[in-house]
Amino acid sequence: MTDTISLEDRYCARNYAPLPVVLVRGEGVFVWDDRGKRYLDMMSAYSAVSHGHCHPRLVKVLSEQAARLAVVSRAFYSDRLAPFLQRLCEVTGQEMALPMNTGAEAVETALKAARKWAYTVKGVAPDRAEIIACEGNFHGRTIAVVAMSSEPQYREGFGPFPPGFKRVPYGDAAALAAAITPNTAAFLVEPIQGEGGIIIPPPGYLAECARLCKQHNVLLICDEIQSGLGRSGALLACDHDGVKPDGLILGKALGGGLLPVSAFLARREVMAVFQPGDHGSTFGGNPLAAAVAQEALDIIVDEKLVERALHMGRHFLAGLNDLDCPLIKEVRGKGLLIGVEVDPQRITARQVCESLMEQGILSKETHETVIRFAPPLVVTEEQIDWALARIRQVFTALAAD
Ligand code: PXG
């Protein structure tokens, strides 16, 4: 184990600080380290592994498609892309999709769509389009995306940044109303802020934002890369507020935990801004990704992963609320996207994650104070109860220290 860790430290950029565990195998909600110890994965690769590790149906489609045709680029049609995007549009209620690979690329795609829509449809003067984002947002790591970030570490040393972005407090529709100008192209928002600390806005917030956007001819673009595809106990977290956004960004779980697959989806009128040559990606929409992602969507329906996330999430949240430990400041979540905020005067989230790891539960802190619990959506009630017993032990032991 130490060999692997020191080798990675020598050859891999130190842009992460992993917990000291070397994982070698995964199956369903479990992963195993190089000593054969089993862990319940409560992180799911930041929600990318909603289907569980190495889902047999996904592995089968992946290997069959890999042996048939994997990558051709969008210079040609493939028999896999159209059926995948048709299915994706049907399940999300959107009209058209632009396939990419990582989340940040799909966010960039949304920003480009919004700007070009502002110039060609809304009539904003050249280079004056503004996009409004939220304090505490997380939309990825590219330069344009971190230009929107309020987190100093994500920005420091990476400027200068492109102009045209503004921020408003999250959860405050009045602040959005005050920030909108005739040049506003879009409001970009996470229905639940994941990386920001599992922050759930007040009920009705998104519906009020949607009303304001409609009133001012501003696109409402929801980043559901982390919150979408069942994670929050609804197919899309914006469904909780009955909102259908003008633009929708998906990633992570769309690739079934096997491949990076993302997409920007929108109404026909918005997507129509893209002409051949405007935007693209060598790998975006490749047949291998399309086949896996289509199967991933089918599994969400067949295995009722949305309903499972809702019920298991309620059970898990109730159990965490019962912990009643002085180290815990707040427990919050929706579906299986749950955060436990600890008192920074008494403990760091990292210490809790390290103790959980010893007990066979993998999780990862977000910021210094929030422990994220986001298991694969296939998790069972017994597995949650098993985890709750260990989480209780860990908090009791740490509180006694
Ligand atoms: N939007 C949201 C809401 C996300 O949570 C992204 C966009 C970017 O996705 P990609 O595929 O480009 O990473 C995310 C990603 C990290 C990190 O270390 C990223 C996420 C969560 C935790 C850590 O960059 N979410």
CSV table of C-alpha atoms and ligand atoms in Angstrom, one decimal:
chain,number,residue,atom,x,y,z
A,1,MET,CA,0.0,0.0,0.0
A,2,THR,CA,2.7,2.5,1.0
A,3,ASP,CA,4.5,1.7,-2.2
A,4,THR,CA,1.5,2.6,-4.3
A,5,ILE,CA,0.9,5.8,-2.3
A,6,SER,CA,4.5,6.9,-2.5
A,7,LEU,CA,4.6,6.1,-6.3
A,8,GLU,CA,1.5,8.2,-6.9
A,9,ASP,CA,2.9,11.0,-4.8
A,10,ARG,CA,6.1,10.9,-6.9
A,11,TYR,CA,4.4,10.8,-10.3
A,12,CYS,CA,1.0,12.3,-9.9
A,13,ALA,CA,0.3,16.0,-9.5
A,14,ARG,CA,-0.6,16.7,-5.9
A,15,ASN,CA,-3.9,18.3,-6.8
A,16,TYR,CA,-5.8,16.0,-4.4
A,17,ALA,CA,-5.2,14.8,-0.8
A,18,PRO,CA,-6.6,11.3,-0.9
A,19,LEU,CA,-7.4,9.3,2.2
A,20,PRO,CA,-4.6,6.7,2.7
A,21,VAL,CA,-6.4,3.7,1.2
A,22,VAL,CA,-5.6,2.0,-2.1
A,23,LEU,CA,-8.7,0.6,-3.8
A,24,VAL,CA,-8.4,-2.4,-6.1
A,25,ARG,CA,-11.9,-3.7,-6.7
A,26,GLY,CA,-15.6,-2.6,-6.6
A,27,GLU,CA,-18.9,-4.3,-6.7
A,28,GLY,CA,-22.3,-2.6,-6.0
A,29,VAL,CA,-22.0,-0.4,-2.9
A,30,PHE,CA,-18.7,-2.0,-1.8
A,31,VAL,CA,-15.0,-1.4,-2.7
A,32,TRP,CA,-12.0,-3.4,-1.5
A,33,ASP,CA,-8.5,-2.2,-0.7
A,34,ASP,CA,-5.2,-3.9,-1.6
A,35,ARG,CA,-5.2,-5.8,1.7
A,36,GLY,CA,-8.7,-7.3,1.1
A,37,LYS,CA,-10.5,-5.0,3.5
A,38,ARG,CA,-14.1,-4.2,2.4
A,39,TYR,CA,-15.6,-0.7,2.6
A,40,LEU,CA,-19.1,0.7,2.1
A,41,ASP,CA,-18.7,3.5,-0.5
A,42,MET,CA,-20.6,6.5,0.9
A,43,MET,CA,-19.1,8.8,-1.7
A,44,SER,CA,-19.8,7.1,-5.0
A,45,ALA,CA,-17.1,9.1,-6.8
A,46,TYR,CA,-18.8,12.4,-6.0
A,47,SER,CA,-22.1,10.9,-7.1
A,48,ALA,CA,-20.8,9.4,-10.4
A,49,VAL,CA,-21.4,5.8,-9.2
A,50,SER,CA,-25.1,6.0,-8.5
A,51,HIS,CA,-25.6,2.6,-10.2
A,52,GLY,CA,-23.1,0.9,-7.9
A,53,HIS,CA,-19.6,-0.2,-8.9
A,54,CYS,CA,-19.3,-2.4,-12.0
A,55,HIS,CA,-23.0,-2.8,-12.6
A,56,PRO,CA,-23.2,-6.1,-14.6
A,57,ARG,CA,-25.6,-4.7,-17.2
A,58,LEU,CA,-23.3,-1.7,-17.8
A,59,VAL,CA,-20.1,-3.8,-17.9
A,60,LYS,CA,-21.8,-6.1,-20.5
A,61,VAL,CA,-22.9,-3.1,-22.7
A,62,LEU,CA,-19.5,-1.5,-22.3
A,63,SER,CA,-17.5,-4.6,-23.3
A,64,GLU,CA,-19.9,-5.5,-26.2
A,65,GLN,CA,-19.8,-2.0,-27.6
A,66,ALA,CA,-16.1,-1.7,-27.1
A,67,ALA,CA,-15.6,-4.9,-29.2
A,68,ARG,CA,-17.9,-3.5,-31.9
A,69,LEU,CA,-17.2,0.2,-32.3
A,70,ALA,CA,-15.9,2.7,-29.6
A,71,VAL,CA,-14.9,6.1,-31.0
A,72,VAL,CA,-15.5,7.6,-34.4
A,73,SER,CA,-15.8,11.4,-33.5
A,74,ARG,CA,-18.8,13.4,-34.6
A,75,ALA,CA,-17.3,13.7,-38.2
A,76,PHE,CA,-19.6,10.7,-38.9
A,77,TYR,CA,-22.9,9.4,-37.6
A,78,SER,CA,-22.9,6.4,-35.3
A,79,ASP,CA,-25.8,4.1,-34.7
A,80,ARG,CA,-25.7,4.7,-30.9
A,81,LEU,CA,-25.8,8.5,-30.5
A,82,ALA,CA,-29.3,9.3,-31.7
A,83,PRO,CA,-31.1,6.6,-29.7
A,84,PHE,CA,-29.3,7.6,-26.6
A,85,LEU,CA,-30.1,11.3,-27.0
A,86,GLN,CA,-33.7,10.5,-27.8
A,87,ARG,CA,-34.0,8.6,-24.6
A,88,LEU,CA,-32.2,11.3,-22.6
A,89,CYS,CA,-34.5,14.0,-24.0
A,90,GLU,CA,-37.6,11.8,-23.3
A,91,VAL,CA,-36.7,11.2,-19.7
A,92,THR,CA,-35.7,14.8,-18.9
A,93,GLY,CA,-38.4,16.5,-20.8
A,94,GLN,CA,-35.9,18.5,-22.9
A,95,GLU,CA,-35.9,18.9,-26.7
A,96,MET,CA,-32.3,18.6,-27.8
A,97,ALA,CA,-28.9,17.6,-26.3
A,98,LEU,CA,-25.3,18.3,-27.0
A,99,PRO,CA,-23.1,15.5,-25.7
A,100,MET,CA,-19.7,16.1,-24.0
A,101,ASN,CA,-17.6,14.1,-21.6
A,102,THR,CA,-16.9,15.8,-18.3
A,103,GLY,CA,-19.1,18.0,-16.2
A,104,ALA,CA,-17.0,21.2,-16.7
A,105,GLU,CA,-17.2,20.8,-20.4
A,106,ALA,CA,-21.0,20.6,-20.3
A,107,VAL,CA,-21.0,23.7,-18.2
A,108,GLU,CA,-18.8,25.5,-20.7
A,109,THR,CA,-21.2,24.4,-23.4
A,110,ALA,CA,-24.1,25.8,-21.4
A,111,LEU,CA,-22.3,29.2,-21.0
A,112,LYS,CA,-21.5,29.3,-24.7
A,113,ALA,CA,-25.2,28.5,-25.6
A,114,ALA,CA,-26.5,31.2,-23.2
A,115,ARG,CA,-24.1,33.8,-24.6
A,116,LYS,CA,-24.9,33.1,-28.2
A,117,TRP,CA,-28.6,32.9,-27.5
A,118,ALA,CA,-28.4,36.4,-25.8
A,119,TYR,CA,-26.8,37.9,-28.9
A,120,THR,CA,-28.8,36.1,-31.6
A,121,VAL,CA,-32.2,35.7,-30.0
A,122,LYS,CA,-32.5,38.2,-27.1
A,123,GLY,CA,-30.7,41.0,-28.9
A,124,VAL,CA,-27.9,41.8,-26.4
A,125,ALA,CA,-25.2,44.0,-27.8
A,126,PRO,CA,-22.0,42.2,-28.8
A,127,ASP,CA,-19.8,41.1,-25.9
A,128,ARG,CA,-22.1,42.5,-23.3
A,129,ALA,CA,-23.9,39.3,-22.2
A,130,GLU,CA,-23.9,38.6,-18.5
A,131,ILE,CA,-24.3,35.3,-16.7
A,132,ILE,CA,-25.4,35.2,-13.1
A,133,ALA,CA,-24.1,32.4,-10.8
A,134,CYS,CA,-24.5,31.8,-7.1
A,135,GLU,CA,-22.2,32.3,-4.1
A,136,GLY,CA,-20.8,28.9,-3.1
A,137,ASN,CA,-21.4,27.4,-6.5
A,138,PHE,CA,-19.3,24.5,-7.9
A,139,HIS,CA,-19.5,24.0,-11.6
A,140,GLY,CA,-16.0,22.5,-12.3
A,141,ARG,CA,-12.4,23.7,-12.8
A,142,THR,CA,-11.9,25.3,-16.2
A,143,ILE,CA,-10.9,28.9,-16.3
A,144,ALA,CA,-14.3,30.3,-17.3
A,145,VAL,CA,-16.0,28.1,-14.7
A,146,VAL,CA,-13.7,29.2,-11.9
A,147,ALA,CA,-14.2,32.8,-13.0
A,148,MET,CA,-17.7,32.2,-11.5
A,149,SER,CA,-16.5,30.7,-8.3
A,150,SER,CA,-16.6,32.4,-4.9
A,151,GLU,CA,-14.0,30.0,-3.5
A,152,PRO,CA,-10.6,31.8,-3.2
A,153,GLN,CA,-8.6,28.5,-3.6
A,154,TYR,CA,-10.2,27.6,-6.9
A,155,ARG,CA,-9.2,31.0,-8.3
A,156,GLU,CA,-5.9,32.1,-6.7
A,157,GLY,CA,-3.1,31.9,-9.2
A,158,PHE,CA,-5.3,31.1,-12.2
A,159,GLY,CA,-6.3,34.6,-13.4
A,160,PRO,CA,-6.9,36.7,-15.4
A,161,PHE,CA,-10.5,35.5,-15.8
A,162,PRO,CA,-13.0,36.2,-18.6
A,163,PRO,CA,-15.5,38.9,-17.7
A,164,GLY,CA,-19.3,38.6,-18.0
A,165,PHE,CA,-20.1,36.8,-14.7
A,166,LYS,CA,-21.9,38.0,-11.6
A,167,ARG,CA,-22.7,36.3,-8.4
A,168,VAL,CA,-25.8,36.5,-6.1
A,169,PRO,CA,-26.3,34.9,-2.7
A,170,TYR,CA,-27.7,31.3,-3.1
A,171,GLY,CA,-31.3,30.8,-2.0
A,172,ASP,CA,-32.2,34.5,-2.3
A,173,ALA,CA,-34.6,35.1,-5.2
A,174,ALA,CA,-34.8,38.8,-4.4
A,175,ALA,CA,-31.1,39.1,-4.9
A,176,LEU,CA,-31.5,37.5,-8.3
A,177,ALA,CA,-34.3,39.9,-9.2
A,178,ALA,CA,-32.0,42.8,-8.3
A,179,ALA,CA,-29.1,41.5,-10.3
A,180,ILE,CA,-30.9,40.9,-13.6
A,181,THR,CA,-30.3,43.6,-16.3
A,182,PRO,CA,-31.3,43.8,-19.9
A,183,ASN,CA,-27.9,42.1,-20.7
A,184,THR,CA,-28.5,39.1,-18.6
A,185,ALA,CA,-28.3,35.9,-20.7
A,186,ALA,CA,-28.7,33.3,-18.0
A,187,PHE,CA,-29.0,32.4,-14.4
A,188,LEU,CA,-26.9,29.3,-13.7
A,189,VAL,CA,-27.8,27.4,-10.5
A,190,GLU,CA,-27.4,24.1,-8.7
A,191,PRO,CA,-30.8,23.0,-7.3
A,192,ILE,CA,-28.8,21.7,-4.4
A,193,GLN,CA,-25.3,22.9,-3.9
A,194,GLY,CA,-23.2,19.7,-3.6
A,195,GLU,CA,-19.6,20.7,-3.3
A,196,GLY,CA,-20.7,23.9,-1.6
A,197,GLY,CA,-21.7,21.8,1.4
A,198,ILE,CA,-25.0,20.0,0.5
A,199,ILE,CA,-26.9,23.3,0.8
A,200,ILE,CA,-30.6,23.0,0.2
A,201,PRO,CA,-32.3,26.3,-0.7
A,202,PRO,CA,-35.6,27.3,0.8
A,203,PRO,CA,-38.7,25.6,-0.6
A,204,GLY,CA,-40.0,27.5,-3.7
A,205,TYR,CA,-36.7,29.2,-4.4
A,206,LEU,CA,-36.2,27.6,-7.7
A,207,ALA,CA,-39.8,28.1,-8.8
A,208,GLU,CA,-39.4,31.8,-7.9
A,209,CYS,CA,-36.1,32.0,-9.9
A,210,ALA,CA,-37.9,30.3,-12.8
A,211,ARG,CA,-40.7,32.9,-12.7
A,212,LEU,CA,-38.2,35.8,-12.6
A,213,CYS,CA,-36.2,34.4,-15.5
A,214,LYS,CA,-39.3,34.0,-17.6
A,215,GLN,CA,-40.4,37.5,-16.7
A,216,HIS,CA,-37.1,39.0,-17.8
A,217,ASN,CA,-36.3,36.7,-20.8
A,218,VAL,CA,-33.4,35.2,-19.0
A,219,LEU,CA,-32.5,31.5,-19.4
A,220,LEU,CA,-32.7,29.4,-16.3
A,221,ILE,CA,-29.9,26.8,-16.5
A,222,CYS,CA,-29.8,24.1,-13.8
A,223,ASP,CA,-26.5,22.3,-13.2
A,224,GLU,CA,-27.7,18.8,-12.1
A,225,ILE,CA,-24.4,17.1,-12.6
A,226,GLN,CA,-24.3,16.1,-9.0
A,227,SER,CA,-28.0,16.4,-8.0
A,228,GLY,CA,-29.6,14.8,-11.1
A,229,LEU,CA,-30.5,11.4,-12.3
A,230,GLY,CA,-32.2,10.3,-9.1
A,231,ARG,CA,-29.6,11.3,-6.5
A,232,SER,CA,-32.0,13.7,-4.7
A,233,GLY,CA,-35.0,11.4,-4.7
A,234,ALA,CA,-36.5,12.9,-7.8
A,235,LEU,CA,-35.2,12.3,-11.4
A,236,LEU,CA,-34.0,15.9,-11.4
A,237,ALA,CA,-33.7,17.9,-8.2
A,238,CYS,CA,-35.6,20.8,-10.0
A,239,ASP,CA,-38.6,18.4,-10.1
A,240,HIS,CA,-39.0,18.9,-6.3
A,241,ASP,CA,-40.0,22.5,-7.2
A,242,GLY,CA,-41.9,21.6,-10.3
A,243,VAL,CA,-39.5,23.6,-12.4
A,244,LYS,CA,-38.5,22.8,-16.0
A,245,PRO,CA,-35.3,24.7,-16.7
A,246,ASP,CA,-34.5,26.3,-20.1
A,247,GLY,CA,-31.2,24.5,-20.0
A,248,LEU,CA,-30.1,21.4,-18.1
A,249,ILE,CA,-26.6,20.1,-17.4
A,250,LEU,CA,-26.0,16.4,-16.7
A,251,GLY,CA,-22.8,14.4,-16.1
A,252,LYS,CA,-21.4,12.1,-13.4
A,253,ALA,CA,-24.0,9.3,-13.1
A,254,LEU,CA,-24.9,9.6,-16.8
A,255,GLY,CA,-21.8,7.5,-17.5
A,256,GLY,CA,-23.0,4.8,-15.2
A,257,GLY,CA,-19.9,5.1,-13.1
A,258,LEU,CA,-17.9,3.6,-16.0
A,259,LEU,CA,-17.1,6.5,-18.3
A,260,PRO,CA,-17.2,10.3,-18.4
A,261,VAL,CA,-20.4,11.2,-20.1
A,262,SER,CA,-22.0,14.6,-19.9
A,263,ALA,CA,-24.6,16.6,-21.8
A,264,PHE,CA,-26.1,20.1,-22.1
A,265,LEU,CA,-29.9,19.8,-22.8
A,266,ALA,CA,-32.2,22.6,-23.8
A,267,ARG,CA,-35.2,23.7,-25.8
A,268,ARG,CA,-34.8,23.6,-29.6
A,269,GLU,CA,-34.7,27.4,-29.8
A,270,VAL,CA,-31.7,27.6,-27.5
A,271,MET,CA,-29.8,24.7,-29.0
A,272,ALA,CA,-30.4,26.1,-32.5
A,273,VAL,CA,-27.7,28.7,-31.8
A,274,PHE,CA,-25.0,26.0,-32.5
A,275,GLN,CA,-24.0,25.8,-36.1
A,276,PRO,CA,-21.5,23.2,-37.5
A,277,GLY,CA,-18.0,24.1,-36.3
A,278,ASP,CA,-19.1,26.4,-33.4
A,279,HIS,CA,-18.3,23.9,-30.7
A,280,GLY,CA,-17.4,20.3,-30.2
A,281,SER,CA,-15.3,17.6,-28.7
A,282,THR,CA,-13.4,14.6,-30.1
A,283,PHE,CA,-14.9,12.2,-27.7
A,284,GLY,CA,-18.3,13.8,-27.0
A,285,GLY,CA,-21.1,11.4,-28.0
A,286,ASN,CA,-18.9,8.5,-29.0
A,287,PRO,CA,-20.7,5.2,-29.5
A,288,LEU,CA,-19.1,3.6,-26.4
A,289,ALA,CA,-20.2,6.5,-24.2
A,290,ALA,CA,-23.7,6.6,-25.8
A,291,ALA,CA,-24.3,2.9,-25.4
A,292,VAL,CA,-23.3,2.9,-21.7
A,293,ALA,CA,-25.2,6.1,-20.9
A,294,GLN,CA,-28.4,4.8,-22.6
A,295,GLU,CA,-28.1,1.6,-20.5
A,296,ALA,CA,-27.5,3.8,-17.4
A,297,LEU,CA,-30.7,5.6,-18.0
A,298,ASP,CA,-32.6,2.4,-18.5
A,299,ILE,CA,-31.3,1.0,-15.3
A,300,ILE,CA,-32.4,4.1,-13.4
A,301,VAL,CA,-36.0,3.3,-14.6
A,302,ASP,CA,-35.8,-0.5,-14.3
A,303,GLU,CA,-34.3,-0.6,-10.8
A,304,LYS,CA,-36.5,2.3,-9.6
A,305,LEU,CA,-33.4,4.1,-8.4
A,306,VAL,CA,-35.3,7.4,-8.0
A,307,GLU,CA,-37.8,5.9,-5.6
A,308,ARG,CA,-35.0,4.0,-3.8
A,309,ALA,CA,-33.1,7.2,-3.3
A,310,LEU,CA,-36.2,8.9,-1.9
A,311,HIS,CA,-37.0,6.1,0.6
A,312,MET,CA,-33.5,5.1,1.5
A,313,GLY,CA,-32.6,8.8,1.8
A,314,ARG,CA,-35.5,9.4,4.3
A,315,HIS,CA,-34.4,6.3,6.3
A,316,PHE,CA,-30.7,7.4,6.4
A,317,LEU,CA,-31.5,11.0,7.2
A,318,ALA,CA,-33.8,10.0,10.1
A,319,GLY,CA,-31.0,7.7,11.5
A,320,LEU,CA,-28.4,10.5,11.2
A,321,ASN,CA,-30.8,12.9,12.9
A,322,ASP,CA,-31.2,10.5,15.8
A,323,LEU,CA,-27.4,10.5,16.5
A,324,ASP,CA,-27.8,13.5,18.7
A,325,CYS,CA,-24.1,14.1,19.1
A,326,PRO,CA,-22.6,17.3,20.4
A,327,LEU,CA,-20.0,17.3,17.6
A,328,ILE,CA,-22.8,17.6,15.0
A,329,LYS,CA,-24.2,21.1,14.2
A,330,GLU,CA,-26.6,20.1,11.5
A,331,VAL,CA,-27.8,17.1,9.4
A,332,ARG,CA,-29.3,18.0,6.0
A,333,GLY,CA,-30.0,16.4,2.7
A,334,LYS,CA,-32.4,15.3,0.0
A,335,GLY,CA,-32.6,11.7,-1.2
A,336,LEU,CA,-29.2,10.2,-0.9
A,337,LEU,CA,-27.3,13.5,-1.1
A,338,ILE,CA,-26.7,14.1,2.6
A,339,GLY,CA,-24.3,16.3,4.6
A,340,VAL,CA,-23.4,16.2,8.3
A,341,GLU,CA,-22.0,19.5,9.4
A,342,VAL,CA,-19.7,19.2,12.4
A,343,ASP,CA,-18.6,21.9,14.9
A,344,PRO,CA,-15.2,23.2,13.7
A,345,GLN,CA,-14.3,24.2,17.3
A,346,ARG,CA,-14.4,20.5,18.3
A,347,ILE,CA,-13.4,18.5,15.2
A,348,THR,CA,-12.7,18.6,11.5
A,349,ALA,CA,-14.7,16.6,8.9
A,350,ARG,CA,-11.5,15.0,7.7
A,351,GLN,CA,-10.9,13.5,11.2
A,352,VAL,CA,-14.4,12.0,11.1
A,353,CYS,CA,-13.8,10.6,7.5
A,354,GLU,CA,-10.5,9.0,8.7
A,355,SER,CA,-12.3,7.3,11.6
A,356,LEU,CA,-15.1,6.2,9.4
A,357,MET,CA,-12.6,4.7,7.0
A,358,GLU,CA,-11.2,2.6,9.9
A,359,GLN,CA,-14.7,1.3,10.5
A,360,GLY,CA,-15.1,0.4,6.8
A,361,ILE,CA,-17.0,3.4,5.5
A,362,LEU,CA,-15.6,5.7,2.8
A,363,SER,CA,-16.7,9.3,2.7
A,364,LYS,CA,-15.1,12.6,1.9
A,365,GLU,CA,-15.4,15.9,3.5
A,366,THR,CA,-16.5,19.0,1.6
A,367,HIS,CA,-14.8,22.1,2.9
A,368,GLU,CA,-13.6,21.5,6.5
A,369,THR,CA,-16.9,21.0,8.2
A,370,VAL,CA,-19.2,18.8,6.1
A,371,ILE,CA,-19.1,15.0,5.8
A,372,ARG,CA,-20.8,13.9,2.7
A,373,PHE,CA,-22.9,10.7,2.6
A,374,ALA,CA,-23.9,9.9,-0.9
A,375,PRO,CA,-23.9,6.1,-1.4
A,376,PRO,CA,-24.8,4.4,-4.6
A,377,LEU,CA,-28.6,4.5,-5.1
A,378,VAL,CA,-28.7,0.7,-5.1
A,379,VAL,CA,-27.9,0.7,-1.3
A,380,THR,CA,-30.3,-1.4,0.8
A,381,GLU,CA,-31.9,-0.6,4.2
A,382,GLU,CA,-29.7,-3.2,5.9
A,383,GLN,CA,-26.6,-1.6,4.5
A,384,ILE,CA,-27.7,1.8,5.7
A,385,ASP,CA,-28.4,0.4,9.1
A,386,TRP,CA,-25.0,-1.2,9.2
A,387,ALA,CA,-23.5,2.1,8.3
A,388,LEU,CA,-25.6,4.0,10.9
A,389,ALA,CA,-24.3,1.8,13.6
A,390,ARG,CA,-20.7,2.5,12.7
A,391,ILE,CA,-21.3,6.2,12.2
A,392,ARG,CA,-22.8,6.3,15.7
A,393,GLN,CA,-19.8,4.5,17.2
A,394,VAL,CA,-17.4,6.9,15.4
A,395,PHE,CA,-19.2,10.0,16.7
A,396,THR,CA,-19.5,8.6,20.2
A,397,ALA,CA,-15.8,7.7,20.3
A,398,LEU,CA,-14.7,11.1,18.9
A,399,ALA,CA,-17.0,13.0,21.3
A,400,ALA,CA,-15.4,11.2,24.2
A,401,ASP,CA,-11.9,12.2,23.2
B,1,PXG,N1,-21.1,20.8,-11.6
B,1,PXG,C1,-21.3,20.2,-10.4
B,1,PXG,C2,-22.6,20.5,-9.6
B,1,PXG,C3,-20.4,19.3,-9.8
B,1,PXG,O1,-20.6,18.8,-8.6
B,1,PXG,C4,-19.0,19.6,-11.8
B,1,PXG,C5,-20.0,20.5,-12.3
B,1,PXG,C6,-17.8,19.4,-12.6
B,1,PXG,O2,-17.8,18.1,-13.1
B,1,PXG,P1,-16.4,17.4,-13.6
B,1,PXG,O3,-16.9,16.1,-14.3
B,1,PXG,O4,-15.8,18.3,-14.6
B,1,PXG,O5,-15.6,17.2,-12.4
B,1,PXG,C7,-19.2,19.1,-10.6
B,1,PXG,C8,-18.1,18.2,-10.0
B,1,PXG,C9,-13.3,18.1,-7.8
B,1,PXG,C10,-14.7,17.8,-7.4
B,1,PXG,O6,-12.4,17.7,-7.1
B,1,PXG,C11,-15.8,17.9,-8.3
B,1,PXG,C12,-17.1,17.7,-7.9
B,1,PXG,C13,-17.3,17.2,-6.6
B,1,PXG,C14,-16.2,17.1,-5.7
B,1,PXG,C15,-14.9,17.4,-6.1
B,1,PXG,O7,-13.1,18.7,-8.8
B,1,PXG,N2,-18.1,17.9,-8.7
